[in-house]
Short mmCIF file of C-alpha atoms and ligand atoms in Angstrom, two decimals:
data_model
loop_
_atom_site.label_atom_id
_atom_site.label_comp_id
_atom_site.label_asym_id
_atom_site.label_seq_id
_atom_site.Cartn_x
_atom_site.Cartn_y
_atom_site.Cartn_z
CA UNK A 1 82.74 169.97 100.27
CA UNK A 2 83.55 170.12 96.58
CA UNK A 3 87.24 169.25 96.61
CA UNK A 4 88.21 171.52 93.73
CA UNK A 5 86.85 174.58 95.49
CA UNK A 6 89.23 176.61 97.65
CA UNK A 7 88.10 176.82 101.27
CA UNK A 8 86.38 180.18 101.67
CA UNK A 9 84.88 182.07 104.56
CA UNK A 10 81.08 181.85 104.84
CA UNK A 11 78.89 184.62 106.22
CA UNK A 12 75.43 184.68 107.71
CA UNK A 13 73.44 187.48 109.30
CA UNK A 14 71.41 187.26 112.45
CA UNK A 15 68.18 188.26 110.78
CA UNK A 16 65.92 190.55 112.69
CA UNK A 17 63.69 193.47 112.04
CA UNK A 18 65.07 195.61 114.83
CA UNK A 19 64.52 194.16 118.31
CA UNK A 20 67.12 195.56 120.65
CA UNK A 21 67.96 198.28 118.11
CA UNK A 22 64.51 199.79 118.04
CA UNK A 23 65.84 203.26 118.90
CA UNK A 24 68.33 203.21 116.03
CA UNK A 25 67.35 206.22 113.86
CA UNK A 26 67.68 204.08 110.72
CA UNK A 27 64.88 201.61 111.52
CA UNK A 28 61.24 201.89 112.34
CA UNK A 29 60.57 201.52 116.06
CA UNK A 30 58.28 198.55 115.30
CA UNK A 31 61.03 196.83 113.26
CA UNK A 32 60.76 193.62 115.32
CA UNK A 33 57.35 193.00 113.74
CA UNK A 34 57.84 194.83 110.46
CA UNK A 35 58.39 192.47 107.56
CA UNK A 36 59.67 195.44 105.55
CA UNK A 37 62.49 195.85 108.10
CA UNK A 38 63.37 192.12 107.92
CA UNK A 39 63.32 192.26 104.13
CA UNK A 40 65.51 195.35 104.06
CA UNK A 41 68.01 193.66 106.35
CA UNK A 42 68.02 190.54 104.12
CA UNK A 43 68.53 192.64 101.00
CA UNK A 44 71.59 194.36 102.50
CA UNK A 45 73.05 190.91 103.25
CA UNK A 46 72.25 189.53 99.82
CA UNK A 47 73.79 192.52 98.03
CA UNK A 48 76.98 191.73 99.99
CA UNK A 49 76.77 188.03 98.91
CA UNK A 50 76.13 186.63 102.38
CA UNK A 51 75.35 182.91 102.51
CA UNK A 52 72.28 183.06 104.72
CA UNK A 53 70.05 184.94 107.08
CA UNK A 54 69.47 183.23 110.42
CA UNK A 55 66.52 183.60 112.80
CA UNK A 56 66.98 182.43 116.39
CA UNK A 57 63.73 181.71 118.20
CA UNK A 58 61.92 180.26 121.20
CA UNK A 59 58.31 180.18 122.31
CA UNK A 60 58.11 181.68 125.77
CA UNK A 61 58.24 185.15 127.28
CA UNK A 62 57.69 186.64 130.71
CA UNK A 63 57.64 190.20 131.99
CA UNK A 64 61.35 189.62 132.59
CA UNK A 65 62.09 189.01 128.92
CA UNK A 66 64.11 191.70 127.20
CA UNK A 67 62.80 193.74 124.28
CA UNK A 68 63.92 191.59 121.32
CA UNK A 69 61.91 188.66 122.68
CA UNK A 70 58.69 190.41 123.70
CA UNK A 71 57.00 190.64 120.33
CA UNK A 72 58.55 189.15 117.22
CA UNK A 73 57.62 187.27 114.10
CA UNK A 74 57.42 183.50 113.92
CA UNK A 75 60.43 182.41 111.78
CA UNK A 76 58.72 180.28 109.13
CA UNK A 77 56.24 183.02 108.29
CA UNK A 78 58.95 185.68 108.21
CA UNK A 79 61.33 183.56 106.10
CA UNK A 80 58.60 182.80 103.56
CA UNK A 81 58.02 186.52 103.09
CA UNK A 82 61.75 187.17 102.85
CA UNK A 83 62.15 184.44 100.24
CA UNK A 84 59.87 186.41 97.93
CA UNK A 85 62.24 189.41 97.80
CA UNK A 86 65.58 187.54 97.64
CA UNK A 87 67.11 185.12 95.13
CA UNK A 88 70.31 183.77 96.64
CA UNK A 89 70.29 184.34 100.37
CA UNK A 90 69.86 181.14 102.40
CA UNK A 91 66.94 181.23 104.87
CA UNK A 92 67.63 179.49 108.16
CA UNK A 93 65.00 179.30 110.89
CA UNK A 94 65.06 177.87 114.42
CA UNK A 95 62.48 175.15 115.11
CA UNK A 96 62.55 173.12 118.28
CA UNK A 97 62.70 169.34 118.44
CA UNK A 98 61.32 169.36 121.98
CA UNK A 99 57.69 170.42 121.67
CA UNK A 100 56.42 169.91 118.14
CA UNK A 101 55.64 167.16 115.67
CA UNK A 102 58.34 166.08 113.21
CA UNK A 103 55.84 165.60 110.40
CA UNK A 104 54.73 169.24 110.63
CA UNK A 105 58.29 170.54 110.86
CA UNK A 106 59.44 168.38 107.94
CA UNK A 107 56.56 169.61 105.83
CA UNK A 108 56.91 173.30 106.67
CA UNK A 109 60.66 173.34 106.07
CA UNK A 110 60.28 171.38 102.84
CA UNK A 111 57.68 173.93 101.71
CA UNK A 112 60.06 176.82 102.47
CA UNK A 113 62.71 174.93 100.52
CA UNK A 114 60.43 174.66 97.48
CA UNK A 115 59.18 178.25 97.74
CA UNK A 116 62.76 179.56 97.91
CA UNK A 117 63.99 177.10 95.28
CA UNK A 118 66.53 175.37 97.49
CA UNK A 119 67.54 177.95 100.10
CA UNK A 120 66.02 176.66 103.35
CA UNK A 121 67.87 175.70 106.53
CA UNK A 122 66.71 174.33 109.88
CA UNK A 123 68.37 175.24 113.18
CA UNK A 124 67.33 172.17 115.16
CA UNK A 125 67.35 173.12 118.85
CA UNK A 126 66.26 171.53 122.10
CA UNK A 127 64.09 173.99 124.04
CA UNK A 128 65.90 175.38 127.07
CA UNK A 129 63.22 177.46 128.79
CA UNK A 130 60.81 175.94 131.33
CA UNK A 131 57.96 178.04 129.98
CA UNK A 132 58.19 176.53 126.50
CA UNK A 133 57.05 173.25 128.07
CA UNK A 134 54.15 175.02 129.79
CA UNK A 135 53.08 176.50 126.46
CA UNK A 136 52.86 173.04 124.96
CA UNK A 137 50.83 170.99 127.40
CA UNK A 138 53.59 170.02 129.86
CA UNK A 139 54.20 171.14 133.43
CA UNK A 140 57.95 170.71 133.43
CA UNK A 141 60.73 170.99 130.88
CA UNK A 142 62.14 167.59 129.87
CA UNK A 143 65.55 167.14 131.36
CA UNK A 144 68.63 167.91 129.28
CA UNK A 145 69.53 164.29 128.42
CA UNK A 146 65.96 163.41 127.48
CA UNK A 147 65.66 166.49 125.26
CA UNK A 148 68.70 165.35 123.32
CA UNK A 149 67.37 161.76 122.99
CA UNK A 150 64.14 163.15 121.60
CA UNK A 151 66.10 165.46 119.26
CA UNK A 152 68.02 162.54 117.79
CA UNK A 153 64.91 160.57 116.93
CA UNK A 154 63.13 163.73 115.75
CA UNK A 155 65.88 164.55 113.23
CA UNK A 156 65.91 160.93 112.01
CA UNK A 157 62.18 161.14 111.36
CA UNK A 158 62.42 164.50 109.58
CA UNK A 159 65.24 163.27 107.37
CA UNK A 160 63.32 160.06 106.70
CA UNK A 161 60.29 162.07 105.59
CA UNK A 162 62.49 164.20 103.34
CA UNK A 163 63.40 160.94 101.59
CA UNK A 164 59.76 160.07 100.81
CA UNK A 165 60.05 161.01 97.17
CA UNK A 166 63.00 160.27 94.92
CA UNK A 167 64.32 163.31 93.10
CA UNK A 168 63.04 162.41 89.66
CA UNK A 169 59.67 161.00 90.76
CA UNK A 170 57.58 163.82 89.30
CA UNK A 171 57.83 163.60 85.51
CA UNK A 172 54.80 165.84 84.74
CA UNK A 173 54.91 164.96 81.08
CA UNK A 174 52.00 166.69 79.37
CA UNK A 175 52.53 164.68 76.17
CA UNK A 176 52.45 161.20 77.68
CA UNK A 177 50.13 162.13 80.49
CA UNK A 178 52.50 160.68 83.11
CA UNK A 179 52.46 162.98 86.15
CA UNK A 180 54.47 160.94 88.60
CA UNK A 181 56.24 157.59 88.94
CA UNK A 182 54.67 156.13 92.09
CA UNK A 183 57.42 153.49 92.37
CA UNK A 184 59.50 156.42 93.56
CA UNK A 185 57.31 157.11 96.60
CA UNK A 186 58.38 155.50 99.88
CA UNK A 187 56.57 155.17 103.19
CA UNK A 188 58.61 155.74 106.34
CA UNK A 189 56.69 153.57 108.84
CA UNK A 190 58.69 154.89 111.78
CA UNK A 191 57.92 153.50 115.22
CA UNK A 192 60.42 154.68 117.83
CA UNK A 193 60.76 155.57 121.50
CA UNK A 194 59.06 158.96 121.12
CA UNK A 195 57.44 159.14 117.69
CA UNK A 196 55.19 157.05 115.52
CA UNK A 197 55.10 158.46 112.01
CA UNK A 198 53.83 156.57 109.03
CA UNK A 199 54.57 158.98 106.18
CA UNK A 200 55.20 159.48 103.36
CA UNK A 201 55.58 163.25 103.22
CA UNK A 202 53.18 164.93 100.82
CA UNK A 203 55.87 167.08 99.26
CA UNK A 204 58.59 166.39 96.74
CA UNK A 205 62.27 167.20 97.18
CA UNK A 206 63.72 170.60 96.28
CA UNK A 207 66.55 171.75 94.08
CA UNK A 208 68.98 171.22 96.99
CA UNK A 209 67.44 167.86 97.92
CA UNK A 210 66.25 168.97 101.32
CA UNK A 211 67.01 171.80 103.78
CA UNK A 212 70.42 172.23 105.37
CA UNK A 213 70.51 171.22 109.07
CA UNK A 214 72.02 173.53 111.67
CA UNK A 215 72.45 172.59 115.32
CA UNK A 216 72.90 174.88 118.34
CA UNK A 217 73.92 173.50 121.73
CA UNK A 218 77.43 172.97 122.97
CA UNK A 219 77.34 170.35 125.73
CA UNK A 220 78.65 166.83 125.16
CA UNK A 221 75.20 165.73 123.97
CA UNK A 222 74.84 168.81 121.76
CA UNK A 223 78.16 168.26 120.05
CA UNK A 224 77.34 164.62 119.52
CA UNK A 225 74.09 165.59 117.81
CA UNK A 226 76.05 168.00 115.60
CA UNK A 227 78.54 165.28 114.69
CA UNK A 228 75.77 162.92 113.65
CA UNK A 229 73.51 165.20 111.67
CA UNK A 230 74.52 168.83 111.28
CA UNK A 231 75.72 170.50 108.11
CA UNK A 232 76.43 173.61 110.16
CA UNK A 233 76.68 174.52 113.84
CA UNK A 234 75.69 177.75 115.55
CA UNK A 235 78.35 177.96 118.26
CA UNK A 236 78.76 180.16 121.27
CA UNK A 237 82.03 182.01 121.11
CA UNK A 238 82.94 182.49 124.75
CA UNK A 239 84.34 186.00 124.34
CA UNK A 240 86.23 185.06 121.18
CA UNK A 241 88.79 182.86 122.92
CA UNK A 242 90.81 181.52 119.98
CA UNK A 243 92.15 178.42 121.72
CA UNK A 244 88.72 177.41 123.01
CA UNK A 245 87.20 177.98 119.59
CA UNK A 246 89.89 175.78 118.01
CA UNK A 247 89.20 173.00 120.50
CA UNK A 248 85.47 173.13 119.76
CA UNK A 249 86.20 173.14 116.04
CA UNK A 250 88.45 170.08 116.24
CA UNK A 251 86.05 168.30 118.54
CA UNK A 252 83.01 168.71 116.28
CA UNK A 253 84.97 167.83 113.14
CA UNK A 254 86.33 164.66 114.74
CA UNK A 255 82.88 163.63 116.01
CA UNK A 256 81.59 164.13 112.46
CA UNK A 257 84.34 161.89 111.08
CA UNK A 258 83.61 159.28 113.76
CA UNK A 259 80.07 159.02 112.36
CA UNK A 260 81.51 158.26 108.92
CA UNK A 261 80.80 161.73 107.58
CA UNK A 262 83.14 164.14 105.82
CA UNK A 263 84.35 166.62 108.48
CA UNK A 264 84.65 169.35 105.83
CA UNK A 265 80.88 169.20 105.50
CA UNK A 266 80.06 170.51 108.94
CA UNK A 267 80.67 174.24 109.17
CA UNK A 268 81.06 176.17 112.42
CA UNK A 269 79.56 179.63 112.84
CA UNK A 270 79.77 181.74 115.98
CA UNK A 271 77.50 184.77 116.17
CA UNK A 272 79.31 188.06 116.71
CA UNK A 273 78.44 191.75 116.65
CA UNK A 274 81.30 193.59 114.95
CA UNK A 275 81.52 197.35 115.41
CA UNK A 276 83.49 199.17 112.71
CA UNK A 277 85.05 202.61 113.12
CA UNK A 278 87.37 204.80 111.03
CA UNK A 279 89.86 204.44 113.90
CA UNK A 280 90.14 202.00 116.78
CA UNK A 281 89.04 204.81 119.15
CA UNK A 282 85.96 205.61 117.10
CA UNK A 283 84.99 201.94 117.03
CA UNK A 284 85.37 201.74 120.80
CA UNK A 285 83.18 204.84 121.20
CA UNK A 286 80.50 203.29 118.99
CA UNK A 287 80.64 200.10 121.02
CA UNK A 288 80.20 202.11 124.22
CA UNK A 289 77.31 204.04 122.67
CA UNK A 290 75.67 200.62 122.32
CA UNK A 291 75.97 200.18 126.09
CA UNK A 292 74.31 203.50 126.81
CA UNK A 293 70.91 202.14 125.72
CA UNK A 294 71.26 199.14 128.02
CA UNK A 295 70.30 199.81 131.60
CA UNK A 296 71.45 197.39 134.23
CA UNK A 297 67.97 195.95 134.86
CA UNK A 298 67.75 195.07 131.21
CA UNK A 299 71.21 193.48 131.31
CA UNK A 300 70.35 191.35 134.36
CA UNK A 301 67.13 190.18 132.72
CA UNK A 302 69.05 189.29 129.59
CA UNK A 303 71.54 187.24 131.61
CA UNK A 304 68.80 185.48 133.56
CA UNK A 305 67.23 184.04 130.40
CA UNK A 306 70.20 181.69 130.02
CA UNK A 307 69.22 180.33 133.44
CA UNK A 308 65.51 179.95 132.60
CA UNK A 309 64.83 183.31 134.34
CA UNK A 310 66.62 182.56 137.61
CA UNK A 311 66.05 185.50 140.00
CA UNK A 312 69.39 187.32 140.13
CA UNK A 313 67.79 190.44 141.64
CA UNK A 314 68.35 188.92 145.12
CA UNK A 315 72.08 189.73 144.76
CA UNK A 316 73.90 193.03 145.18
CA UNK A 317 74.78 194.47 141.79
CA UNK A 318 78.23 195.53 142.88
CA UNK A 319 79.36 192.56 144.92
CA UNK A 320 81.06 189.53 143.40
CA UNK A 321 78.46 186.85 142.74
CA UNK A 322 78.31 184.12 145.38
CA UNK A 323 78.78 180.44 144.53
CA UNK A 324 75.61 179.48 142.66
CA UNK A 325 75.95 175.73 142.38
CA UNK A 326 74.59 174.21 139.24
CA UNK A 327 71.83 176.63 138.28
CA UNK A 328 71.07 176.61 134.55
CA UNK A 329 71.93 172.92 134.10
CA UNK A 330 68.51 172.21 132.66
CA UNK A 331 68.40 175.39 130.64
CA UNK A 332 71.01 176.79 128.24
CA UNK A 333 73.50 174.47 129.99
CA UNK A 334 76.65 175.26 128.03
CA UNK A 335 76.06 179.02 128.19
CA UNK A 336 75.08 178.90 131.88
CA UNK A 337 78.27 176.99 132.72
CA UNK A 338 80.30 179.54 130.79
CA UNK A 339 78.82 182.55 132.61
CA UNK A 340 79.24 180.93 136.03
CA UNK A 341 82.83 180.04 135.19
CA UNK A 342 83.87 183.54 134.14
CA UNK A 343 82.07 185.05 137.13
CA UNK A 344 84.10 182.77 139.39
CA UNK A 345 87.44 183.03 137.59
CA UNK A 346 87.30 186.79 137.11
CA UNK A 347 85.51 187.53 140.37
CA UNK A 348 82.82 189.46 138.48
CA UNK A 349 80.03 191.40 140.11
CA UNK A 350 76.47 190.83 138.95
CA UNK A 351 76.59 194.15 137.07
CA UNK A 352 79.79 193.18 135.23
CA UNK A 353 78.54 189.72 134.33
CA UNK A 354 75.21 191.08 133.09
CA UNK A 355 76.97 193.54 130.75
CA UNK A 356 79.33 190.83 129.52
CA UNK A 357 76.29 188.74 128.55
CA UNK A 358 74.33 191.58 126.99
CA UNK A 359 76.99 193.31 124.98
CA UNK A 360 79.99 191.00 124.59
CA UNK A 361 82.86 192.94 123.15
CA UNK A 362 84.49 189.90 121.62
CA UNK A 363 87.46 190.82 119.49
CA UNK A 364 85.51 192.52 116.77
CA UNK A 365 85.51 196.20 117.64
CA UNK A 366 87.97 198.17 115.51
CA UNK A 367 88.83 199.45 112.07
CA UNK A 368 87.65 197.54 109.00
CA UNK A 369 91.21 196.30 108.40
CA UNK A 370 91.56 195.09 111.98
CA UNK A 371 88.23 193.25 111.85
CA UNK A 372 89.11 191.66 108.50
CA UNK A 373 92.45 190.58 110.03
CA UNK A 374 90.65 188.90 112.90
CA UNK A 375 88.23 187.13 110.56
CA UNK A 376 91.15 185.88 108.51
CA UNK A 377 93.06 184.77 111.57
CA UNK A 378 90.18 182.78 113.12
CA UNK A 379 89.38 181.27 109.73
CA UNK A 380 92.95 180.30 108.83
CA UNK A 381 93.62 178.97 112.33
CA UNK A 382 90.60 176.71 111.81
CA UNK A 383 88.68 178.06 114.74
CA UNK A 384 85.64 178.87 112.56
CA UNK A 385 84.34 178.35 109.02
CA UNK A 386 82.50 181.62 109.04
CA UNK A 387 80.56 184.05 111.20
CA UNK A 388 76.96 185.01 111.77
CA UNK A 389 77.05 188.80 111.96
CA UNK A 390 74.49 190.35 114.27
CA UNK A 391 73.74 193.94 115.11
CA UNK A 392 71.74 196.91 113.93
CA UNK A 393 70.97 197.81 110.31
CA UNK A 394 73.59 200.53 110.61
CA UNK A 395 76.23 198.10 111.84
CA UNK A 396 75.39 195.67 109.05
CA UNK A 397 75.59 198.45 106.42
CA UNK A 398 78.99 199.54 107.75
CA UNK A 399 80.19 195.98 107.84
CA UNK A 400 79.14 195.24 104.26
CA UNK A 401 80.51 198.55 102.96
CA UNK A 402 83.83 198.48 104.78
CA UNK A 403 84.81 194.95 105.85
CA UNK A 404 83.36 192.70 103.12
CA UNK A 405 85.39 194.36 100.27
CA UNK A 406 88.61 193.72 102.20
CA UNK A 407 87.70 190.06 102.69
CA UNK A 408 86.93 189.87 98.97
CA UNK A 409 90.20 191.54 97.94
CA UNK A 410 92.06 189.01 100.03
CA UNK A 411 90.28 186.17 98.22
CA UNK A 412 88.68 185.03 101.48
CA UNK A 413 85.09 185.73 100.55
CA UNK A 414 83.14 185.40 97.29
CA UNK A 415 82.44 188.27 94.89
CA UNK A 416 79.63 186.33 93.19
CA UNK A 417 77.39 183.52 94.42
CA UNK A 418 78.66 180.14 93.24
CA UNK A 419 75.19 178.63 93.28
CA UNK A 420 71.56 179.55 93.71
CA UNK A 421 71.00 177.03 96.51
CA UNK A 422 72.11 177.36 100.11
CA UNK A 423 73.73 173.94 99.93
CA UNK A 424 75.66 174.91 96.79
CA UNK A 425 76.94 178.14 98.34
CA UNK A 426 77.99 176.44 101.57
CA UNK A 427 79.71 173.70 99.54
CA UNK A 428 77.80 170.90 101.24
CA UNK A 429 77.15 167.94 98.96
CA UNK A 430 73.73 166.96 97.65
CA UNK A 431 71.94 164.45 99.93
CA UNK A 432 71.38 161.53 97.61
CA UNK A 433 67.97 160.01 98.25
CA UNK A 434 68.53 156.71 100.05
CA UNK A 435 66.11 154.82 97.78
CA UNK A 436 67.68 156.21 94.62
CA UNK A 437 71.06 155.17 95.99
CA UNK A 438 69.79 151.62 96.63
CA UNK A 439 68.24 151.51 93.15
CA UNK A 440 71.53 152.63 91.59
CA UNK A 441 73.48 150.05 93.59
CA UNK A 442 71.16 147.31 92.36
CA UNK A 443 71.57 148.54 88.78
CA UNK A 444 75.38 148.39 89.09
CA UNK A 445 75.65 145.08 90.92
CA UNK A 446 72.68 143.41 89.27
C1 FMN B 501 74.86 179.40 120.42
C2 FMN B 501 73.56 178.83 120.83
C3 FMN B 501 72.38 179.25 120.20
C4 FMN B 501 71.13 178.72 120.58
N1 FMN B 501 70.00 179.18 119.96
C5 FMN B 501 68.78 178.72 120.37
C6 FMN B 501 67.56 179.23 119.80
O1 FMN B 501 67.56 180.07 118.90
N2 FMN B 501 66.40 178.75 120.29
C7 FMN B 501 66.33 177.81 121.30
O2 FMN B 501 65.23 177.43 121.68
N3 FMN B 501 67.45 177.32 121.83
C8 FMN B 501 68.67 177.75 121.40
N4 FMN B 501 69.80 177.25 121.98
C9 FMN B 501 69.63 176.23 123.05
C10 FMN B 501 70.11 174.85 122.73
O3 FMN B 501 69.40 174.24 121.68
C11 FMN B 501 70.07 173.99 123.97
O4 FMN B 501 68.75 173.74 124.42
C12 FMN B 501 70.79 174.58 125.18
O5 FMN B 501 71.93 175.31 124.79
C13 FMN B 501 71.23 173.46 126.11
O6 FMN B 501 72.04 172.56 125.43
P1 FMN B 501 73.62 172.58 125.56
O7 FMN B 501 73.89 172.38 127.02
O8 FMN B 501 74.01 171.42 124.69
O9 FMN B 501 74.14 173.88 125.03
C14 FMN B 501 71.06 177.76 121.61
C15 FMN B 501 72.25 177.34 122.24
C16 FMN B 501 73.46 177.86 121.87
C17 FMN B 501 74.71 177.39 122.59
#
């Protein structure tokens, strides 16, 4: 992070057309597949100077999937269309390392980075649903540890490909006729445990060097991956437990340092759904209104996704859940462990647990002042570096109109973009091309 710059809160939005909010009077019912709805959502965030829009994703549905998953746009396509109507907002998409080719991912993300002039980000995940494997030529999902081993090599390959061209390789000098300096093109020649990729990538670097890397996954292996490679981490927030969030924060920062990286350059972002009201009571009512659209079947289905669609319907809705062993270990492991733990510790019934998963109250239901106070507190206590704000268009409008100005008045959040790249706004330093670095070293030391 640029040392001279004061540490400031960063904000992202969970970018979606509508999904679960399809009945919201302010959006079209087909918002989940309406690029106009995505673009509108992005524009609201950009007008409020948000750092980035974020699209979570996976490639598997069943009849048990809940509405936001059933029919939605593929992130790269959606982000490309959003880039055309925005100028500053970062564009972060989720692309799995488990069932795809690193060359393709490197190229697509680099293209988005060029199209948006340096605003692309990659949320590098390991697929957690059995069905994703079945959609990609496999019968069974790789086990958790293997998925993370593949992810490590995958990210190495992608980063290697993003180093194919040095930054100043393309001279494009019409007078001299020199288009490119081919000495500044480098072949990767990667042969590893899982991938064999020759390279080089057929795309130059962007204004921000290459896309920002996000990571999402909170187990030991997930945090390790974040420490090695991530510029930002999408964290789960476990019902906004401040102490737990601080532990996670310290843990990821210290892992980052242990890999010889600057811990200030990995930023932690939980996703939350703030609900603002003129009074605390009004906010609570609005939050409860949100619950009225969620029937219990929907809530149970939503919960079951974290367990790769484990069949919870065999249990009584209003009895405490029985001991369930280690279900979910090969799925969204960290989230599955969390839900099983709170069910046990708080003796929750299936109904209660399902609602906790579907509509977590967190600590962010209240007046604009109260929400701004919480943001400030979590930020100053170093439990987070920022938040990804999710929710309906209406919630986002309220949030930007009522909460953002308070954060700005307090000097916690920007009033103008510092940069036109995502990297510049997040304060993450430019990734010097490894070959340029070597060339410069040789020039200095002879
Ligand atoms: C907060 C959070 C967000 C995630 N978002 C996605 C996502 O958008 N797409 C996806 O396929 N997996 C997503 N994952 C799954 C992880 O990449 C990973 O496969 C899973 O959580 C198991 O790893 P873990 O035990 O390290 O958390 C997410 C996980 C977490 C904790």
